[in-house]
Coordinates of C-alpha atoms (C1' of nucleotides) in Angstrom, one line a residue:
Chain A
M10 CA 24.4 94.7 38.2
P11 CA 21.3 96.6 39.3
K12 CA 18.1 94.6 39.9
R13 CA 16.2 93.9 36.8
G14 CA 12.5 93.7 36.4
Y15 CA 10.5 93.5 33.3
H16 CA 12.0 96.6 32.0
H17 CA 15.7 96.8 31.5
G18 CA 16.3 100.4 31.9
N19 CA 19.1 100.9 29.5
L20 CA 18.9 98.1 27.1
R21 CA 20.1 100.0 24.1
Q22 CA 23.5 100.7 25.5
A23 CA 23.7 97.3 27.1
L24 CA 23.2 95.7 23.7
V25 CA 26.0 97.9 22.2
D26 CA 28.3 96.9 25.0
A27 CA 27.5 93.2 24.6
A28 CA 28.1 93.5 20.9
L29 CA 31.5 95.1 21.5
M30 CA 32.5 92.3 23.9
L31 CA 31.4 89.7 21.4
I32 CA 33.1 91.4 18.5
E33 CA 36.3 91.7 20.5
A34 CA 36.1 88.1 21.5
K35 CA 35.2 86.4 18.2
G36 CA 35.6 88.9 15.5
P37 CA 32.8 90.6 13.5
T38 CA 31.8 87.3 12.1
G39 CA 31.3 85.7 15.5
F40 CA 28.9 88.4 16.6
T41 CA 25.3 87.4 16.5
L42 CA 22.2 89.3 17.5
S43 CA 20.8 86.5 19.5
E44 CA 24.0 86.1 21.6
A45 CA 24.2 89.8 22.2
A46 CA 20.5 89.8 23.4
K47 CA 21.2 86.8 25.6
Q48 CA 24.2 88.5 27.1
A49 CA 22.1 91.5 27.9
G50 CA 19.6 89.2 29.6
V51 CA 16.9 89.7 27.1
T52 CA 15.0 88.0 24.3
P53 CA 16.3 88.4 20.8
A54 CA 13.1 90.0 19.8
A55 CA 13.6 92.8 22.3
V56 CA 16.5 94.1 20.2
Y57 CA 14.1 95.3 17.6
R58 CA 12.7 97.8 20.0
H59 CA 16.0 99.6 19.8
F60 CA 17.6 98.7 16.5
E61 CA 16.5 97.9 13.0
G62 CA 18.5 94.8 13.0
R63 CA 21.9 93.2 13.3
E64 CA 23.7 95.6 10.9
D65 CA 22.2 98.6 12.7
L66 CA 23.6 97.5 16.0
I67 CA 27.1 97.1 14.6
A68 CA 26.8 100.5 13.0
E69 CA 26.0 102.0 16.3
A70 CA 28.9 100.3 17.9
A71 CA 31.1 101.7 15.1
R72 CA 29.6 105.2 15.5
Q73 CA 30.4 105.3 19.2
G74 CA 33.9 104.1 18.3
Y75 CA 34.4 106.9 15.9
E76 CA 33.2 109.4 18.5
I77 CA 35.7 108.2 21.0
F78 CA 38.4 108.0 18.4
A79 CA 37.9 111.5 17.2
D80 CA 37.9 112.7 20.8
V81 CA 41.1 110.8 21.6
M82 CA 42.9 112.1 18.5
K83 CA 41.7 115.7 19.2
Y84 CA 42.9 115.5 22.8
A85 CA 46.3 114.2 21.7
Y86 CA 46.6 116.9 19.1
D87 CA 45.7 119.7 21.6
K88 CA 48.2 118.3 24.1
G89 CA 51.0 118.5 21.6
Q90 CA 50.4 122.2 20.9
P91 CA 51.9 124.6 20.2
S92 CA 54.5 122.3 18.6
A93 CA 53.2 121.0 15.3
L94 CA 55.6 118.2 15.5
A95 CA 54.7 117.1 19.0
A96 CA 51.1 117.3 18.1
F97 CA 51.5 115.2 15.1
E98 CA 53.5 112.5 16.9
A99 CA 51.0 112.5 19.7
T100 CA 48.2 111.7 17.3
G101 CA 50.1 108.8 15.9
R102 CA 50.6 107.4 19.4
A103 CA 46.9 108.0 20.2
Y104 CA 45.9 106.0 17.1
L105 CA 47.6 102.9 18.4
A106 CA 46.5 103.5 22.0
F107 CA 42.9 103.7 20.8
A108 CA 43.2 100.4 18.8
R109 CA 44.6 98.7 21.9
K110 CA 42.2 100.1 24.4
Y111 CA 39.0 99.7 22.3
P112 CA 39.6 96.7 20.2
G113 CA 35.9 96.0 19.8
H114 CA 35.2 99.5 18.6
Y115 CA 38.2 99.3 16.3
I116 CA 37.1 96.1 14.7
A117 CA 33.5 97.4 14.3
M118 CA 34.9 100.5 12.6
F119 CA 37.5 99.1 10.3
E120 CA 36.9 95.4 9.9
S121 CA 33.2 94.8 10.1
G122 CA 32.6 95.8 6.6
I123 CA 30.0 98.5 7.5
S124 CA 30.3 101.5 5.3
V125 CA 31.0 104.9 6.7
N126 CA 28.4 106.2 4.4
R127 CA 25.7 104.1 5.9
T128 CA 24.1 107.0 7.7
P129 CA 24.8 110.7 7.8
D130 CA 25.6 110.4 11.5
L131 CA 28.3 107.9 10.8
A132 CA 29.7 109.8 7.9
A133 CA 29.9 113.0 9.9
V134 CA 31.7 111.5 12.9
S135 CA 34.2 109.6 10.8
A136 CA 34.9 112.8 8.8
R137 CA 35.5 114.6 12.1
A138 CA 38.1 111.9 13.1
R139 CA 39.8 112.1 9.7
G140 CA 39.8 115.9 10.0
V141 CA 41.9 115.9 13.2
L142 CA 44.6 113.9 11.5
E143 CA 44.6 116.1 8.5
K144 CA 44.7 119.2 10.5
A145 CA 47.8 117.8 12.4
A146 CA 49.4 117.0 9.0
A147 CA 48.5 120.4 7.6
D148 CA 50.1 122.2 10.6
L149 CA 53.2 120.2 10.2
S150 CA 53.3 120.8 6.5
E151 CA 53.8 124.5 7.2
H152 CA 57.3 123.7 8.3
I153 CA 58.3 122.2 5.0
S154 CA 59.5 124.5 2.4
P155 CA 56.7 125.0 -0.1
D156 CA 58.5 123.6 -3.2
K157 CA 59.1 120.2 -1.7
R158 CA 56.0 120.0 0.4
P159 CA 53.7 117.0 -0.3
P160 CA 50.0 117.6 0.1
A161 CA 48.9 117.4 3.7
A162 CA 46.2 114.9 2.8
M163 CA 48.8 112.7 1.4
F164 CA 51.1 112.4 4.3
S165 CA 48.3 112.1 6.7
A166 CA 47.3 109.2 4.6
H167 CA 50.8 107.7 4.9
I168 CA 50.7 107.9 8.6
W169 CA 47.2 106.5 8.8
A170 CA 48.2 103.6 6.6
M171 CA 51.3 102.8 8.6
S172 CA 49.3 103.0 11.8
H173 CA 46.6 100.8 10.6
G174 CA 49.1 98.4 9.1
V175 CA 50.9 98.1 12.4
V176 CA 47.6 97.5 14.3
E177 CA 46.5 94.8 11.9
L178 CA 49.7 93.0 11.5
F179 CA 51.5 93.4 14.8
A180 CA 49.1 94.5 17.5
R181 CA 46.4 91.9 17.0
T182 CA 48.2 88.6 17.6
A183 CA 49.4 87.0 20.8
P184 CA 52.0 89.2 22.4
G185 CA 55.5 88.8 20.9
S186 CA 54.6 85.9 18.6
Q187 CA 54.7 87.9 15.4
S188 CA 57.6 90.2 15.7
P189 CA 60.4 91.0 18.1
F190 CA 59.3 94.6 18.3
S191 CA 56.3 96.0 20.2
P192 CA 53.7 97.7 18.0
E193 CA 54.4 100.9 19.9
D194 CA 58.1 100.8 19.1
L195 CA 57.4 99.9 15.5
L196 CA 55.1 102.8 15.0
E197 CA 57.2 105.3 16.9
T198 CA 60.3 104.4 14.9
G199 CA 58.4 104.2 11.7
I200 CA 56.9 107.6 12.0
G201 CA 60.3 109.0 13.2
I202 CA 62.1 107.8 10.1
Y203 CA 59.2 109.0 7.9
L204 CA 59.4 112.5 9.5
R205 CA 63.1 112.6 9.0
G206 CA 62.5 111.9 5.4
L207 CA 60.3 115.0 5.2
G208 CA 63.2 117.0 6.8
L209 CA 61.2 117.7 9.9
I210 CA 63.6 116.0 12.2
K211 CA 67.3 116.5 12.2
P212 CA 69.1 113.7 10.4
D213 CA 71.2 112.8 13.4
D214 CA 68.7 113.4 16.1
Chain B
M27 CA 34.1 74.4 -19.8
P28 CA 34.9 70.8 -20.7
K29 CA 32.1 68.2 -20.7
R30 CA 31.4 66.9 -17.3
G31 CA 30.3 63.4 -16.4
Y32 CA 29.9 61.8 -13.1
H33 CA 33.5 62.5 -12.3
H34 CA 34.7 66.1 -12.3
G35 CA 38.3 65.7 -13.1
N36 CA 39.8 68.5 -11.1
L37 CA 37.3 69.2 -8.4
R38 CA 39.8 70.1 -5.8
Q39 CA 41.2 73.1 -7.7
A40 CA 37.8 74.0 -9.0
L41 CA 36.6 74.3 -5.4
V42 CA 39.5 76.5 -4.5
D43 CA 38.8 78.7 -7.5
A44 CA 35.2 79.0 -6.6
A45 CA 36.1 79.9 -3.0
L46 CA 38.4 82.6 -4.2
M47 CA 35.7 84.1 -6.4
L48 CA 33.2 84.1 -3.5
I49 CA 35.6 85.5 -1.0
E50 CA 36.5 88.3 -3.4
A51 CA 32.9 89.0 -4.1
K52 CA 31.5 88.8 -0.6
G53 CA 34.3 88.8 1.9
P54 CA 35.5 85.9 4.0
T55 CA 32.2 86.0 5.8
G56 CA 30.1 85.6 2.7
F57 CA 31.9 82.5 1.6
T58 CA 30.1 79.2 2.3
L59 CA 31.0 75.7 1.5
S60 CA 27.7 75.0 -0.1
E61 CA 27.9 77.8 -2.5
A62 CA 31.4 77.0 -3.5
A63 CA 30.2 73.4 -4.2
K64 CA 27.3 74.7 -6.2
Q65 CA 29.5 76.9 -8.2
A66 CA 31.7 74.0 -9.0
G67 CA 28.7 72.1 -10.2
V68 CA 28.8 69.6 -7.4
T69 CA 26.9 68.5 -4.3
P70 CA 28.2 70.0 -1.0
A71 CA 29.0 66.5 0.3
A72 CA 31.5 66.1 -2.6
V73 CA 33.7 68.7 -1.0
Y74 CA 34.6 66.3 1.8
R75 CA 36.4 64.0 -0.7
H76 CA 39.0 66.8 -1.0
F77 CA 38.9 68.9 2.1
E78 CA 38.3 68.3 5.8
G79 CA 35.8 71.1 5.8
R80 CA 35.2 74.7 5.3
E81 CA 38.3 76.0 7.2
D82 CA 40.5 73.6 5.4
L83 CA 39.3 74.9 2.0
I84 CA 40.0 78.5 3.0
A85 CA 43.4 77.5 4.3
E86 CA 44.3 76.0 1.0
A87 CA 43.2 79.1 -0.8
A88 CA 45.5 81.1 1.5
R89 CA 48.3 78.7 1.0
Q90 CA 48.2 79.1 -2.8
G91 CA 48.1 82.8 -2.2
Y92 CA 51.2 82.8 -0.2
E93 CA 52.9 80.7 -2.8
I94 CA 52.1 83.2 -5.5
F95 CA 52.9 86.1 -3.2
A96 CA 56.3 84.7 -2.4
D97 CA 57.1 84.1 -6.0
V98 CA 56.0 87.6 -7.0
M99 CA 58.0 89.2 -4.3
K100 CA 61.1 87.1 -5.2
Y101 CA 60.7 87.9 -8.9
A102 CA 60.5 91.7 -8.1
Y103 CA 63.5 91.4 -5.8
D104 CA 65.6 89.6 -8.4
K105 CA 64.6 92.1 -11.1
G106 CA 65.9 94.9 -9.0
Q107 CA 69.3 93.4 -8.6
P108 CA 72.1 94.3 -8.3
S109 CA 70.8 97.6 -6.8
A110 CA 69.6 97.0 -3.3
L111 CA 67.5 100.1 -3.5
A112 CA 65.8 99.2 -6.7
A113 CA 65.2 95.7 -5.5
F114 CA 63.6 97.0 -2.3
E115 CA 61.4 99.4 -4.0
A116 CA 60.3 96.8 -6.5
T117 CA 59.1 94.5 -3.7
G118 CA 57.0 97.3 -2.3
R119 CA 55.3 97.8 -5.7
A120 CA 54.9 94.1 -6.1
Y121 CA 53.1 93.9 -2.8
L122 CA 50.4 96.3 -3.9
A123 CA 50.3 94.7 -7.3
F124 CA 49.7 91.3 -5.7
A125 CA 46.9 92.7 -3.6
R126 CA 45.2 94.2 -6.6
K127 CA 45.6 91.2 -8.9
Y128 CA 44.7 88.5 -6.4
P129 CA 42.2 90.1 -4.1
G130 CA 40.6 86.7 -3.2
H131 CA 44.0 85.3 -2.2
Y132 CA 44.9 88.5 -0.3
I133 CA 41.7 88.4 1.7
A134 CA 42.1 84.7 2.4
M135 CA 45.6 85.3 3.6
F136 CA 45.1 88.4 5.7
E137 CA 41.5 88.9 6.5
S138 CA 40.0 85.5 6.8
G139 CA 41.3 84.9 10.3
I140 CA 43.0 81.6 9.5
S141 CA 46.2 81.3 11.4
V142 CA 49.5 80.9 9.5
N143 CA 50.4 78.3 12.0
R144 CA 47.5 76.1 11.1
T145 CA 49.6 73.7 9.2
P146 CA 53.4 73.3 8.7
D147 CA 52.9 73.8 5.0
L148 CA 51.2 77.1 5.5
A149 CA 53.7 78.3 8.0
A150 CA 56.6 77.4 5.7
V151 CA 55.3 79.2 2.7
S152 CA 54.4 82.3 4.7
A153 CA 57.8 82.3 6.2
R154 CA 59.3 82.1 2.7
A155 CA 57.3 85.2 1.7
R156 CA 58.4 87.2 4.7
G157 CA 61.9 86.0 4.1
V158 CA 62.0 87.7 0.7
L159 CA 61.0 91.0 2.2
E160 CA 63.5 90.7 5.0
K161 CA 66.3 89.8 2.7
A162 CA 65.5 92.9 0.6
A163 CA 65.6 95.0 3.8
A164 CA 68.8 93.4 5.0
D165 CA 70.6 94.1 1.7
L166 CA 69.5 97.7 1.8
S167 CA 70.5 98.0 5.4
E168 CA 74.1 97.4 4.4
H169 CA 74.1 100.8 2.9
I170 CA 73.3 102.5 6.1
S171 CA 76.2 103.3 8.4
P172 CA 76.2 100.7 11.2
D173 CA 75.8 103.1 14.1
K174 CA 72.5 104.4 12.9
R175 CA 71.2 101.3 11.2
P176 CA 67.9 100.0 12.5
P177 CA 67.4 96.3 12.5
A178 CA 66.5 95.0 9.1
A179 CA 63.5 93.1 10.5
M180 CA 62.2 96.4 11.8
F181 CA 62.2 98.4 8.7
S182 CA 60.9 95.5 6.7
A183 CA 58.0 95.5 9.2
H184 CA 57.6 99.2 8.6
I185 CA 57.2 98.8 4.9
W186 CA 55.0 95.8 5.3
A187 CA 52.8 97.7 7.6
M188 CA 52.5 100.7 5.3
S189 CA 51.8 98.5 2.3
H190 CA 49.1 96.6 4.2
G191 CA 47.6 99.8 5.5
V192 CA 47.4 101.3 2.0
V193 CA 45.8 98.2 0.7
E194 CA 43.2 98.0 3.4
L195 CA 42.4 101.6 3.6
F196 CA 42.7 102.9 0.1
A197 CA 42.9 100.1 -2.4
R198 CA 39.8 98.3 -1.3
T199 CA 37.0 100.8 -1.9
A200 CA 35.4 102.1 -5.0
P201 CA 38.0 103.9 -7.1
G202 CA 38.7 107.4 -6.1
S203 CA 36.0 107.5 -3.4
Q204 CA 38.3 107.4 -0.4
S205 CA 41.2 109.5 -1.3
P206 CA 42.4 111.8 -4.1
F207 CA 45.5 109.7 -4.5
S208 CA 45.9 106.4 -6.1
P209 CA 47.1 103.6 -3.8
E210 CA 50.1 103.2 -6.1
D211 CA 51.1 106.8 -5.7
L212 CA 50.5 106.7 -2.0
L213 CA 52.7 103.8 -1.4
E214 CA 55.4 105.0 -3.8
T215 CA 55.7 108.4 -2.2
G216 CA 55.3 106.9 1.3
I217 CA 58.2 104.5 0.8
G218 CA 60.2 107.2 -0.9
I219 CA 59.9 109.6 2.1
Y220 CA 60.7 106.7 4.4
L221 CA 63.8 105.7 2.6
R222 CA 64.9 109.3 2.5
G223 CA 64.5 109.3 6.3
L224 CA 67.0 106.4 6.4
G225 CA 69.4 108.4 4.3
L226 CA 69.2 106.1 1.4
I227 CA 67.9 108.6 -1.0
K228 CA 69.3 112.0 -1.5
P229 CA 67.3 114.7 0.3
D230 CA 66.7 116.7 -2.9
D231 CA 66.2 113.8 -5.2
Chain C
dT30 C1' -4.7 110.5 46.8
dG31 C1' -6.9 107.2 43.8
dT32 C1' -8.3 105.4 39.5
dA33 C1' -8.5 104.7 34.4
dC34 C1' -6.1 104.5 30.6
dA35 C1' -2.4 105.2 27.0
dT36 C1' 2.1 104.1 26.1
dC37 C1' 6.0 101.6 26.1
dA38 C1' 9.4 97.7 26.6
dG39 C1' 9.6 93.4 27.1
dT40 C1' 8.0 88.1 26.2
dG41 C1' 7.7 83.7 24.0
dA42 C1' 6.4 81.0 20.4
dA43 C1' 7.0 80.4 15.7
dC44 C1' 8.8 80.9 10.9
dG45 C1' 11.7 79.8 7.1
dC46 C1' 16.4 79.5 5.8
dG47 C1' 20.8 78.0 4.7
dC48 C1' 24.4 76.2 6.9
dG49 C1' 28.1 72.4 7.7
dT50 C1' 28.3 67.7 8.1
dT51 C1' 27.1 62.4 8.0
dC52 C1' 25.8 58.5 5.7
dA53 C1' 24.7 54.6 2.8
dC54 C1' 24.6 54.5 -1.8
dT55 C1' 25.9 54.3 -6.9
dG56 C1' 28.0 55.3 -11.2
dA57 C1' 32.6 55.7 -13.5
dT58 C1' 37.3 54.4 -14.0
dG59 C1' 41.2 51.6 -14.1
dT60 C1' 43.6 47.3 -13.7
dA61 C1' 44.6 42.1 -13.3
dC62 C1' 44.2 38.1 -15.6
Chain D
dT15 C1' 40.3 41.5 -26.4
dG16 C1' 37.0 40.6 -22.7
dT17 C1' 35.5 40.1 -18.2
dA18 C1' 35.6 40.5 -13.0
dC19 C1' 36.5 43.3 -9.6
dA20 C1' 38.6 46.9 -6.5
dT21 C1' 38.9 51.7 -6.1
dC22 C1' 37.4 56.0 -6.2
dA23 C1' 34.5 60.3 -6.8
dG24 C1' 30.4 61.6 -6.9
dT25 C1' 25.0 61.6 -5.3
dG26 C1' 21.0 62.7 -2.6
dA27 C1' 18.6 62.5 1.4
dA28 C1' 18.7 63.7 6.0
dC29 C1' 20.2 65.7 10.4
dG30 C1' 20.4 69.2 14.0
dC31 C1' 21.5 73.9 14.6
dG32 C1' 21.3 78.6 15.4
dC33 C1' 20.4 82.4 12.9
dG34 C1' 17.5 86.9 12.0
dT35 C1' 13.0 88.3 12.0
dT36 C1' 7.7 88.6 12.8
dC37 C1' 3.8 88.6 15.6
dA38 C1' 0.3 88.9 18.9
dC39 C1' 0.7 89.2 23.5
dT40 C1' 1.4 91.1 28.4
dG41 C1' 3.5 93.3 32.3
dA42 C1' 5.3 97.8 33.9
dT43 C1' 5.3 102.7 33.9
dG44 C1' 3.7 107.2 33.6
dT45 C1' 0.1 110.6 33.3
dA46 C1' -4.6 113.0 33.2
dC47 C1' -8.3 113.9 35.9

DNA sequence: TGTACATCAGTGAACGCGCGTTCACTGATGTAC
DNA sequence: TGTACATCAGTGAACGCGCGTTCACTGATGTAC
């Protein structure tokens, strides 16, 4: 911690970080402006130099989350190239890894109730994230014979839903309490079975 | 609305109903004891004749939700008999139907942050609900050759996760805004592809 | 290099609010005789 | 059938609390000359 005089130096980001910690620790409900300010070593009123209010601060936390999320997904996608299948599976793993590594961001993004259409910024970055997943799905979709190919947006939605469901139901609780399987295993096998259903993995592989 | 004297008559249930309405309308955060009391036409203090406090009231709402949920799932399961496949698919549809029809209960159960282990009652009824899904999965699992059969608890978890994900991501927003597919279609096709992956549906069906 | 001044980022006191909860109370209901 | 009394379900006033937000302010910083 650098010495701190009257001026903070980087209060804006310090507040976002504090908000993320609080959200992670106590849920989006538990987060309060005052506490975030206190944790950043500053009066509640100081927050208003940098944000319009409580909601605005959460939105910024979510925005940064989407930014990281989109990057992470893109990186996984690229790494899986040139195999469409490998790229797709990698994004699935990346989803869960993101939720685990950035729980505060994840909660701000998906559980805080802030709308993705709150600001153009937020809408843009969330669209970018969704775009990566849909691109991965579209690539993969090329390998399915056209007559039995579901829309790419549909199966990217399936995978997104399963990933989100695994996070919410099985990755959030005390380890091992909810289910005998790790979230990673659950998602890996789930996606595997699903892809087999699409004929993209050999039945006996 | 029956006439109301000094005594309410059925305040306990009236409070639960008010809580459900409020939760549905404003999320688990928006719900307050005082407002629920007001909506039931009663002083906030009266709540304490029937509940230990705010949390206790939410827990009761969740408990009633699990009760309905378990019944609904069981009914769907029974209706699908004697076909294990039909029974399983019916429970999937019932899941989504429940989330749609009882949004307040659903939120109280899965998004309010109350622990299922809060009381023995709550734990029991939630276990009953999960039991139905696992039974349906176990039945179905009989039709998979033993050497390539995943644990029943695992694929019931897969389906639960996908169902929950569909509800959270696609069934909660303004109709049609989030996705070009209806949640029902999404879940139906998703489960279909998944079951095909397990070899339980013919590849070209 | 030194000084005057504009700009900016924080303070701290105050606000009104609605919350959950408590308490002594009172009005209504039901039951024993 | 009537009366006394116990029980119960509500009232209403009060509480302390922490919240988000506002305001006039002041201390620190940077820049023009």
